[in-house]
């Protein structure tokens, strides 16, 4: 029985639930119908709105085109206005410039009138001439600018003259006399200069010719004496560094002692330099011999063999020239004909001692 009651209660609850479900189903069906109707209305409204939007878009495009055309026309109008304003500003500037020029012309005209009146008054006062009553005819080719320039130049020259000097003519004569004298002196100096330059050229020409002749002779003697001093195949030469100007040209000495390459004199040893200098000295001597020759310690850098060569050279020239040698070299002393010694036996007192070698030998033999 309890179960039956439970089943009844379950059936009642189920029926109630089905009844509620049918009610809700009916309500939802009605709601769906309402939504369908609303959706249909909304679609119709959307369609109308779409049509309205399309119409509004067409109208907007038309209005935008109208706006663009109006904007273009506005810009064109603004440009025309700007152009007109620019033309107006130019016209105003031209008008103001013309007014200023007109004013300047008026001022200038007033100045010219004042200046003209002053000039007429000055001419009347200075030259007793009334320009207002005098007709002045100008040439057809009259150049106003040139005339003004000439007037300005004349005024400047008049101002440069300063005050009138009544003694100017006398001063002019004195200055002219002085100028003539100076011009004559200048001409004399110019003639003297020309004569002097001509003489200098002749002297230079003659000197160059004589120098080259003498130089050639010295070259030959130098080469021969150098070979005698250095023996065998030794050679030496003199050369002008600037043959175009022999009088001012340096002279280069090239020497080649036996067994060596040609060298400048600066590259030689001390003894070789001395013998080369002796060769050059005697080469000059042969061109113009001298009855006396003094040599001061020229043998100092020489060894014994070169001293012998040097003394042999002295002996070769001793027949024409008397040589006085100042030396400390014993071999040089041995080969001399007469020896003079300077000694100081007392402090501050020099004494000369002479020895004749030939006489000494004879006395020794006796």
JSON list of C-alpha atoms in Angstrom, two decimals, residues 271 274-275 278 295-311 325-340 357:
[
{"chain": "A", "resi": 271, "resn": "UNK", "atom": "CA", "xyz": [151.01, 64.26, -48.23]},
{"chain": "A", "resi": 274, "resn": "UNK", "atom": "CA", "xyz": [150.77, 68.84, -50.37]},
{"chain": "A", "resi": 275, "resn": "UNK", "atom": "CA", "xyz": [152.46, 67.37, -53.47]},
{"chain": "A", "resi": 278, "resn": "UNK", "atom": "CA", "xyz": [153.32, 72.00, -54.97]},
{"chain": "A", "resi": 295, "resn": "UNK", "atom": "CA", "xyz": [158.31, 78.31, -49.18]},
{"chain": "A", "resi": 296, "resn": "UNK", "atom": "CA", "xyz": [157.25, 78.08, -45.53]},
{"chain": "A", "resi": 297, "resn": "UNK", "atom": "CA", "xyz": [157.27, 74.49, -44.19]},
{"chain": "A", "resi": 298, "resn": "UNK", "atom": "CA", "xyz": [155.62, 73.04, -47.27]},
{"chain": "A", "resi": 299, "resn": "UNK", "atom": "CA", "xyz": [157.50, 69.77, -46.59]},
{"chain": "A", "resi": 300, "resn": "UNK", "atom": "CA", "xyz": [155.97, 69.26, -43.13]},
{"chain": "A", "resi": 301, "resn": "UNK", "atom": "CA", "xyz": [153.34, 66.66, -44.24]},
{"chain": "A", "resi": 302, "resn": "UNK", "atom": "CA", "xyz": [155.79, 64.80, -46.54]},
{"chain": "A", "resi": 303, "resn": "UNK", "atom": "CA", "xyz": [157.57, 61.57, -45.79]},
{"chain": "A", "resi": 304, "resn": "UNK", "atom": "CA", "xyz": [161.26, 61.07, -46.68]},
{"chain": "A", "resi": 305, "resn": "UNK", "atom": "CA", "xyz": [160.58, 59.73, -50.20]},
{"chain": "A", "resi": 306, "resn": "UNK", "atom": "CA", "xyz": [158.29, 62.62, -51.06]},
{"chain": "A", "resi": 307, "resn": "UNK", "atom": "CA", "xyz": [160.79, 65.09, -49.52]},
{"chain": "A", "resi": 308, "resn": "UNK", "atom": "CA", "xyz": [163.40, 63.76, -51.96]},
{"chain": "A", "resi": 309, "resn": "UNK", "atom": "CA", "xyz": [161.00, 64.24, -54.90]},
{"chain": "A", "resi": 310, "resn": "UNK", "atom": "CA", "xyz": [160.17, 67.72, -53.68]},
{"chain": "A", "resi": 311, "resn": "UNK", "atom": "CA", "xyz": [163.86, 68.68, -53.34]},
{"chain": "A", "resi": 325, "resn": "UNK", "atom": "CA", "xyz": [162.84, 77.28, -47.57]},
{"chain": "A", "resi": 326, "resn": "UNK", "atom": "CA", "xyz": [161.61, 77.52, -44.00]},
{"chain": "A", "resi": 327, "resn": "UNK", "atom": "CA", "xyz": [161.75, 73.95, -42.68]},
{"chain": "A", "resi": 328, "resn": "UNK", "atom": "CA", "xyz": [162.31, 71.65, -39.72]},
{"chain": "A", "resi": 329, "resn": "UNK", "atom": "CA", "xyz": [162.93, 68.63, -41.93]},
{"chain": "A", "resi": 330, "resn": "UNK", "atom": "CA", "xyz": [166.49, 67.29, -41.72]},
{"chain": "A", "resi": 331, "resn": "UNK", "atom": "CA", "xyz": [166.49, 65.83, -45.24]},
{"chain": "A", "resi": 332, "resn": "UNK", "atom": "CA", "xyz": [165.48, 69.19, -46.62]},
{"chain": "A", "resi": 333, "resn": "UNK", "atom": "CA", "xyz": [168.29, 70.81, -44.66]},
{"chain": "A", "resi": 334, "resn": "UNK", "atom": "CA", "xyz": [170.77, 68.23, -45.99]},
{"chain": "A", "resi": 335, "resn": "UNK", "atom": "CA", "xyz": [169.93, 69.02, -49.60]},
{"chain": "A", "resi": 336, "resn": "UNK", "atom": "CA", "xyz": [170.16, 72.82, -49.20]},
{"chain": "A", "resi": 337, "resn": "UNK", "atom": "CA", "xyz": [173.19, 74.83, -50.41]},
{"chain": "A", "resi": 338, "resn": "UNK", "atom": "CA", "xyz": [173.21, 77.15, -47.43]},
{"chain": "A", "resi": 339, "resn": "UNK", "atom": "CA", "xyz": [171.64, 76.76, -44.02]},
{"chain": "A", "resi": 340, "resn": "UNK", "atom": "CA", "xyz": [170.54, 79.60, -41.76]},
{"chain": "A", "resi": 357, "resn": "UNK", "atom": "CA", "xyz": [177.74, 73.51, -47.03]}
]
